[in-house]
Coordinates of C-alpha atoms and ligand atoms in Angstrom, one line a residue:
M1114 CA -31.1 103.4 94.3
E1115 CA -32.1 99.7 94.7
S1116 CA -31.0 97.4 91.6
S1117 CA -34.1 95.9 90.0
P1118 CA -34.7 92.6 89.9
N1119 CA -35.0 92.8 86.3
R1120 CA -31.3 94.8 86.0
P1121 CA -28.8 93.3 88.1
R1122 CA -26.0 95.6 89.2
V1123 CA -22.8 94.5 88.1
A1124 CA -19.8 95.6 90.0
V1125 CA -16.7 95.7 87.3
V1126 CA -13.8 95.7 89.7
F1127 CA -10.3 96.2 88.0
G1128 CA -6.5 97.8 88.3
G1129 CA -5.6 96.3 91.7
R1130 CA -1.8 96.4 93.5
S1131 CA 0.1 93.7 91.3
S1132 CA 2.2 94.4 88.5
E1133 CA -0.6 93.7 85.9
H1134 CA -2.8 96.6 87.0
A1135 CA -2.3 98.4 83.3
I1136 CA -3.7 94.8 81.8
S1137 CA -6.3 95.0 83.9
C1138 CA -7.4 98.2 82.8
V1139 CA -7.3 97.2 78.9
T1140 CA -9.4 94.1 80.1
A1141 CA -11.7 96.5 82.1
G1142 CA -12.4 98.8 79.3
S1143 CA -13.3 95.9 76.8
V1144 CA -16.0 94.6 79.5
L1145 CA -17.7 98.2 80.7
K1146 CA -18.1 98.6 76.4
A1147 CA -19.5 95.2 76.1
I1148 CA -21.6 94.6 78.7
D1149 CA -25.4 95.7 77.7
P1150 CA -26.7 98.3 80.0
E1151 CA -30.2 97.3 78.9
R1152 CA -29.3 93.8 80.9
Y1153 CA -27.4 95.4 83.8
D1154 CA -26.9 98.4 85.9
V1155 CA -22.8 98.8 85.7
V1156 CA -20.7 100.4 88.2
P1157 CA -17.3 100.9 87.5
I1158 CA -14.5 100.4 90.4
G1159 CA -10.7 100.9 90.2
I1160 CA -8.6 99.7 92.4
T1161 CA -5.5 102.0 92.6
A1162 CA -1.4 100.7 93.0
E1163 CA -1.9 101.4 96.2
G1164 CA -5.1 99.1 97.1
R1165 CA -7.5 101.8 97.5
W1166 CA -11.0 101.7 96.0
V1167 CA -12.3 104.0 93.8
L1168 CA -15.8 104.8 92.0
E1169 CA -14.3 105.2 88.3
S1170 CA -15.4 106.7 85.1
G1171 CA -14.6 103.2 83.6
D1172 CA -13.7 105.4 80.2
P1173 CA -12.9 102.7 77.4
E1174 CA -10.5 105.3 76.0
R1175 CA -8.2 106.2 78.4
L1176 CA -7.9 102.4 80.0
A1177 CA -6.8 101.4 76.2
L1178 CA -3.2 100.3 75.7
T1179 CA -1.7 102.3 73.0
S1180 CA 2.0 102.0 74.0
A1181 CA 4.6 100.7 75.9
D1182 CA 5.3 103.9 77.7
R1183 CA 1.7 104.8 78.3
L1184 CA 0.0 102.1 80.2
P1185 CA -3.4 102.8 81.5
E1186 CA -4.2 103.2 85.5
V1187 CA -6.8 103.7 87.5
D1188 CA -7.9 107.2 88.3
A1189 CA -6.3 107.9 91.7
S1190 CA -8.2 111.1 92.2
R1191 CA -11.6 109.6 92.6
A1192 CA -13.8 109.1 95.1
T1193 CA -13.3 106.4 97.5
V1194 CA -15.9 103.6 97.4
A1195 CA -16.3 100.6 100.5
L1196 CA -18.3 97.5 100.1
S1197 CA -20.4 97.3 103.2
N1198 CA -22.7 94.4 104.0
E1199 CA -25.7 95.9 106.1
D1200 CA -28.8 93.7 106.6
G1201 CA -27.6 90.9 104.9
S1202 CA -27.1 92.4 101.4
S1203 CA -23.8 93.9 99.9
R1204 CA -24.0 97.9 99.5
L1205 CA -21.7 99.9 98.1
M1206 CA -21.0 103.7 99.7
V1207 CA -19.0 106.3 98.3
H1208 CA -17.1 108.6 100.3
E1209 CA -16.0 112.1 98.9
P1210 CA -14.2 114.6 101.2
T1211 CA -16.6 117.0 101.1
S1212 CA -19.7 115.2 101.5
V1213 CA -21.7 112.6 103.6
P1214 CA -21.2 108.8 102.2
R1215 CA -23.7 108.1 99.8
T1216 CA -24.8 104.4 98.9
L1217 CA -24.6 103.5 95.1
G1218 CA -27.3 100.5 96.3
E1219 CA -26.8 96.8 96.2
V1220 CA -24.5 94.7 93.8
D1221 CA -25.7 91.3 92.5
V1222 CA -22.5 90.7 91.4
V1223 CA -18.8 91.7 90.9
F1224 CA -16.7 90.7 88.3
P1225 CA -13.3 90.9 89.1
L1226 CA -11.2 92.1 86.1
L1227 CA -8.0 91.8 88.3
H1228 CA -5.1 89.6 87.4
G1229 CA -1.6 88.6 89.6
P1230 CA -1.7 88.7 93.2
W1231 CA -4.5 90.3 95.1
G1232 CA -6.8 89.9 92.5
E1233 CA -6.5 86.1 90.4
D1234 CA -4.9 84.7 93.7
G1235 CA -8.0 84.4 96.3
T1236 CA -7.7 87.5 98.2
I1237 CA -10.4 89.5 96.6
Q1238 CA -12.3 86.3 96.2
G1239 CA -12.3 85.5 100.3
L1240 CA -13.1 89.6 100.4
L1241 CA -15.8 89.0 98.6
E1242 CA -17.3 85.7 100.7
M1243 CA -16.8 87.5 103.7
A1244 CA -19.2 90.2 101.9
G1245 CA -21.7 87.7 100.9
V1246 CA -21.8 88.5 97.6
R1247 CA -21.4 86.8 94.6
Y1248 CA -18.8 87.1 91.7
V1249 CA -17.6 86.0 88.6
G1250 CA -15.0 83.6 88.2
A1251 CA -13.1 80.8 90.5
G1252 CA -13.3 80.6 94.2
V1253 CA -10.8 81.0 97.1
L1254 CA -9.4 77.6 96.9
A1255 CA -8.9 77.8 92.7
S1256 CA -7.9 81.1 92.5
A1257 CA -5.3 80.5 94.7
V1258 CA -3.9 77.6 93.6
G1259 CA -4.2 78.5 90.3
M1260 CA -2.2 81.3 91.1
D1261 CA 0.5 79.3 92.4
K1262 CA 2.9 77.9 90.0
H1263 CA 4.1 75.2 92.6
Y1264 CA 0.8 74.0 94.3
M1265 CA -0.9 74.0 90.3
K1266 CA 1.5 71.4 89.8
V1267 CA 1.1 69.5 93.1
V1268 CA -2.5 69.2 92.1
F1269 CA -2.4 68.5 89.0
Q1270 CA 0.1 66.1 89.5
A1271 CA -2.2 64.6 92.4
H1272 CA -5.0 64.1 89.9
G1273 CA -2.7 62.3 87.0
L1274 CA -2.9 65.3 85.2
P1275 CA 0.7 65.6 82.9
V1276 CA 3.1 68.5 83.7
L1277 CA 6.7 69.3 83.0
P1278 CA 9.3 68.2 85.4
Y1279 CA 10.4 71.2 87.6
T1280 CA 11.7 72.0 91.6
V1281 CA 10.9 74.5 93.8
I1282 CA 13.6 77.5 95.1
T1283 CA 12.0 79.0 98.4
P1284 CA 14.0 82.4 100.0
R1285 CA 15.3 80.0 103.1
Q1286 CA 17.0 77.2 100.4
W1287 CA 18.0 80.0 98.3
E1288 CA 19.9 82.3 100.9
T1289 CA 21.2 79.1 103.2
D1290 CA 22.0 76.5 100.5
P1291 CA 22.2 77.9 96.8
A1292 CA 24.7 74.9 95.9
T1293 CA 21.9 72.5 96.9
C1294 CA 19.4 74.5 94.5
R1295 CA 21.5 74.9 91.8
E1296 CA 22.2 70.7 91.8
A1297 CA 18.1 70.3 91.4
V1298 CA 18.1 72.8 88.5
G1299 CA 21.0 71.1 86.7
S1300 CA 19.2 67.7 87.2
L1301 CA 16.3 69.1 85.1
G1302 CA 18.7 69.4 82.3
Y1303 CA 19.2 73.0 80.5
P1304 CA 17.4 74.6 78.9
V1305 CA 14.9 75.9 81.7
F1306 CA 12.9 78.0 82.6
V1307 CA 13.0 80.3 85.7
K1308 CA 9.6 81.9 86.7
P1309 CA 8.2 83.5 89.9
C1310 CA 6.1 81.0 91.2
R1311 CA 3.1 83.9 91.7
G1312 CA 3.7 85.8 88.7
G1313 CA 1.5 86.3 85.4
S1314 CA 1.8 88.3 81.8
S1315 CA 5.8 86.6 81.6
I1316 CA 7.2 89.0 83.7
G1317 CA 9.9 88.2 85.8
I1318 CA 10.4 84.7 84.0
S1319 CA 13.6 83.7 82.1
K1320 CA 14.9 80.8 79.8
V1321 CA 18.2 79.9 81.0
H1322 CA 20.1 78.4 78.9
D1323 CA 23.3 76.7 80.7
A1324 CA 24.2 77.1 84.5
S1325 CA 26.3 80.3 84.1
E1326 CA 22.7 82.2 83.7
L1327 CA 21.1 80.5 86.9
D1328 CA 21.9 82.9 89.8
E1329 CA 20.7 86.0 87.6
A1330 CA 17.8 84.7 86.3
V1331 CA 16.5 83.3 90.0
E1332 CA 17.5 86.8 91.1
E1333 CA 15.0 88.5 88.8
A1334 CA 12.3 86.1 89.0
R1335 CA 13.1 86.8 92.9
R1336 CA 12.2 90.2 92.5
H1337 CA 8.8 89.3 91.6
D1338 CA 8.4 86.6 94.4
P1339 CA 10.3 85.2 96.8
K1340 CA 9.3 81.5 95.8
V1341 CA 10.5 80.5 92.4
L1342 CA 9.7 77.6 90.4
V1343 CA 12.5 76.2 87.9
E1344 CA 10.8 73.9 85.4
A1345 CA 12.2 71.8 82.5
A1346 CA 11.9 73.4 78.8
A1347 CA 9.6 71.9 76.4
V1348 CA 12.0 71.6 73.6
D1349 CA 10.3 72.5 70.4
G1350 CA 6.6 72.3 72.6
R1351 CA 3.6 73.8 70.2
E1352 CA 1.9 76.6 72.7
I1353 CA -1.5 75.5 72.6
E1354 CA -4.7 77.1 74.6
C1355 CA -7.9 76.0 75.4
G1356 CA -11.0 77.9 77.4
V1357 CA -13.1 76.2 80.0
I1358 CA -16.5 77.5 80.7
E1359 CA -18.5 76.1 83.8
G1360 CA -21.6 73.9 82.5
V1361 CA -24.6 75.0 83.5
G1362 CA -26.4 73.3 86.0
D1363 CA -24.8 70.1 86.6
K1364 CA -23.5 69.9 82.8
P1365 CA -19.6 69.1 83.0
P1366 CA -17.1 71.5 82.4
Q1367 CA -17.4 73.2 78.2
A1368 CA -14.0 73.2 76.1
S1369 CA -13.7 75.6 73.8
V1370 CA -11.6 75.2 70.2
V1371 CA -8.4 75.3 70.9
A1372 CA -5.8 77.9 69.4
E1373 CA -1.9 78.2 69.0
I1374 CA 0.4 81.0 69.7
Q1375 CA 2.9 80.9 67.3
I1376 CA 6.1 83.6 68.5
D1377 CA 8.2 84.2 65.3
G1378 CA 12.4 84.0 65.8
S1379 CA 12.8 87.9 67.3
H1380 CA 11.3 86.7 71.0
E1381 CA 12.8 83.4 72.3
F1382 CA 9.3 82.8 74.3
Y1383 CA 5.9 84.2 74.6
D1384 CA 7.0 87.4 76.5
F1385 CA 5.4 90.5 78.0
A1386 CA 5.9 92.5 74.8
A1387 CA 4.5 89.1 72.6
K1388 CA 1.9 89.4 74.9
Y1389 CA 0.8 92.5 74.7
L1390 CA 2.2 95.3 72.6
P1391 CA 0.5 95.8 69.0
E1392 CA 2.5 95.1 65.9
E1393 CA 4.5 92.7 67.8
H1394 CA 5.6 89.1 66.4
T1395 CA 3.1 87.1 67.4
E1396 CA 0.4 84.9 66.1
L1397 CA -2.7 83.7 67.7
A1398 CA -4.0 80.6 64.9
V1399 CA -7.8 80.6 66.2
P1400 CA -8.2 77.4 65.9
A1401 CA -4.7 75.6 65.7
D1402 CA -4.0 73.9 63.1
L1403 CA -3.6 70.2 65.0
P1404 CA -4.4 66.8 64.5
D1405 CA -8.1 66.1 65.6
H1406 CA -6.7 63.5 68.2
L1407 CA -4.5 66.1 69.5
A1408 CA -7.0 68.5 69.7
K1409 CA -9.6 66.2 71.5
R1410 CA -6.9 65.1 74.1
V1411 CA -6.6 69.0 74.6
Q1412 CA -9.9 69.5 75.4
E1413 CA -10.3 66.8 77.5
L1414 CA -7.6 67.9 80.0
A1415 CA -8.3 70.9 79.6
G1416 CA -12.1 70.4 81.4
E1417 CA -9.9 67.7 83.6
A1418 CA -7.4 70.6 84.6
F1419 CA -10.3 72.9 85.9
D1420 CA -12.4 70.6 87.8
A1421 CA -8.8 69.4 89.6
L1422 CA -8.8 72.7 91.0
S1423 CA -12.7 73.0 91.2
C1424 CA -12.6 75.9 89.2
E1425 CA -15.8 78.2 89.0
G1426 CA -17.3 80.7 86.0
L1427 CA -14.0 80.2 83.7
A1428 CA -10.1 79.7 82.8
R1429 CA -7.9 79.3 80.3
V1430 CA -5.5 76.4 80.3
D1431 CA -2.4 76.7 78.7
F1432 CA 0.0 73.4 77.0
F1433 CA 2.4 72.0 75.3
V1434 CA 2.4 69.9 72.8
L1435 CA 5.6 68.0 72.0
P1436 CA 7.4 66.8 68.8
D1437 CA 6.4 62.8 70.1
E1438 CA 2.7 64.1 70.3
S1439 CA 2.6 64.1 74.4
V1440 CA 0.6 67.1 75.6
V1441 CA 1.5 68.5 79.2
I1442 CA 0.0 71.3 80.9
N1443 CA 1.5 74.2 81.5
E1444 CA -0.5 76.5 83.4
I1445 CA -4.1 77.4 84.3
N1446 CA -5.3 81.1 84.5
T1447 CA -8.1 81.1 86.2
M1448 CA -8.8 85.0 84.9
P1449 CA -7.5 84.9 81.8
G1450 CA -6.4 87.8 79.4
F1451 CA -9.9 89.2 78.5
T1452 CA -10.1 92.0 75.9
P1453 CA -11.8 91.3 72.6
S1454 CA -8.2 90.4 70.7
S1455 CA -7.0 88.0 73.7
M1456 CA -6.9 84.4 73.3
F1457 CA -9.6 83.1 75.6
P1458 CA -12.4 85.4 74.2
R1459 CA -11.1 84.8 70.4
M1460 CA -11.7 80.9 71.1
W1461 CA -15.1 81.2 72.0
A1462 CA -15.7 83.2 69.4
A1463 CA -14.5 81.0 67.1
S1464 CA -16.6 77.9 69.2
G1465 CA -19.8 80.1 69.0
L1466 CA -19.7 82.9 71.6
D1467 CA -18.8 86.5 70.9
Y1468 CA -17.4 88.9 73.3
P1469 CA -20.5 90.3 74.3
A1470 CA -22.9 87.1 75.0
L1471 CA -19.4 85.4 76.4
V1472 CA -19.1 88.6 78.9
D1473 CA -23.1 87.9 79.5
R1474 CA -23.0 84.0 80.1
L1475 CA -19.9 84.5 82.8
I1476 CA -22.7 86.8 84.7
Q1477 CA -25.7 85.0 84.4
L1478 CA -23.4 82.0 85.8
A1479 CA -22.3 83.8 88.8
L1480 CA -25.8 85.0 89.2
R1481 CA -27.0 81.7 89.3
R1482 CA -24.6 80.2 92.0
S1483 CA -25.2 80.2 95.4
T1484 CA -22.7 82.3 98.4
G1485 CA -21.0 80.3 100.8
L1486 CA -19.7 76.6 100.9
R1487 CA -21.0 75.4 97.2
Ligands
ADP1307 N1 8.8 75.1 80.6 C1 8.9 75.7 79.8 N2 9.1 75.7 78.1 C2 9.2 76.4 77.3 N3 8.4 77.4 77.2 C3 8.1 77.8 78.7 C4 7.9 77.3 79.4 N4 7.6 77.7 80.7 C5 7.3 78.9 80.1 N5 7.8 79.4 78.7 C6 7.6 80.6 78.3 O1 7.4 81.3 78.5 C7 6.1 82.0 78.8 C8 5.4 82.5 79.7 O2 5.3 81.5 80.9 P1 4.3 81.0 82.1 O3 4.3 79.8 82.6 O4 3.0 80.6 81.1 O5 3.8 82.6 82.9 P2 3.0 83.3 83.1 O6 1.9 83.0 84.2 O7 3.4 84.9 83.2 O8 2.1 83.3 81.4 C9 5.4 80.7 77.8 O9 4.1 81.6 77.3 C10 6.0 80.2 77.2 O10 6.3 80.8 75.8
MG1308 MG1 1.6 81.7 80.5

């Protein structure tokens, strides 16, 4: 079963060991539905919460998110798969307890739909580099930097890109000298946001209104990541986002229309429930009702942020636009939420690239790139 040159084999990899396992499954359900089987030979591969790779059914119904009480997950009862590199080509091997290992054939491109650590952070990208297989999206360095809210800011600042004032709390600092940590936070001025450095989906994030709430918020963030970022709040900032796709050939990255997240008063910020649960209190305004000069500024900065990290494929860059019209970058996501109702695909749909076309474009960009140092 070799992949034909006309129908490249795409391994869609989802699930994974991070707290965003369920979100990844939801994304995979939509991508699997959107990939054109006439153009691609698709192999769904799940990574269980324990980290085992399995040949999934990829049934979109089962992968959908219907309520907070029943989060979709990778079916751990399925046969194990492994990526092996033989004679310079990457093959998928299936191991079932009762039969000899069989090959699923060569893989032309991997579509890693993993969010968070062990997925969006350069680790799977490193594995795929080692295996010599092409993949969709950012490489090792861009993924790792994009995942770490601390180093992301260091790189943005080095490129002269605007970010909010912040301080980092490492485990050693917190455990040996919490007073100095509290002081550093105090000098940012309350309110602040306390975040796990390598988190996502708002998990472990708190808005802290005064010093009395700080310790609890730091402990909560530390449950998800030993390294914690504390950041000045963007007071009355509008949450504006922009999608970026790698340019074709030597073209610069392309920015989508910009969009706005509007949360009603029942959520203090864009928390997990506001992000993912249906019937919640969030409006996505696509495009945003923003003056042209501000939208243009956001798009320029989005492209610069993409290049600052040497991103590839896709990224979503998130901003705060403050009442004085200053624009600051909140974060970049190298594997943004990717269901059809997620911001990134909606921004591209509003820019003329619908969901199936977007999926196709990303696979094509990945197929076109070289393996090894780029
Ligand atoms: N400095 C800030 N000022 C105001 N709101 C913030 C700030 N940082 C985070 N938030 C709110 O928290 C949400 C999640 O924070 P974010 O840094 O984007 O983490 P995640 O990677 O989990 O999305 C943001 O979308 C926003 O609503
Ligand atoms: Mg965010």
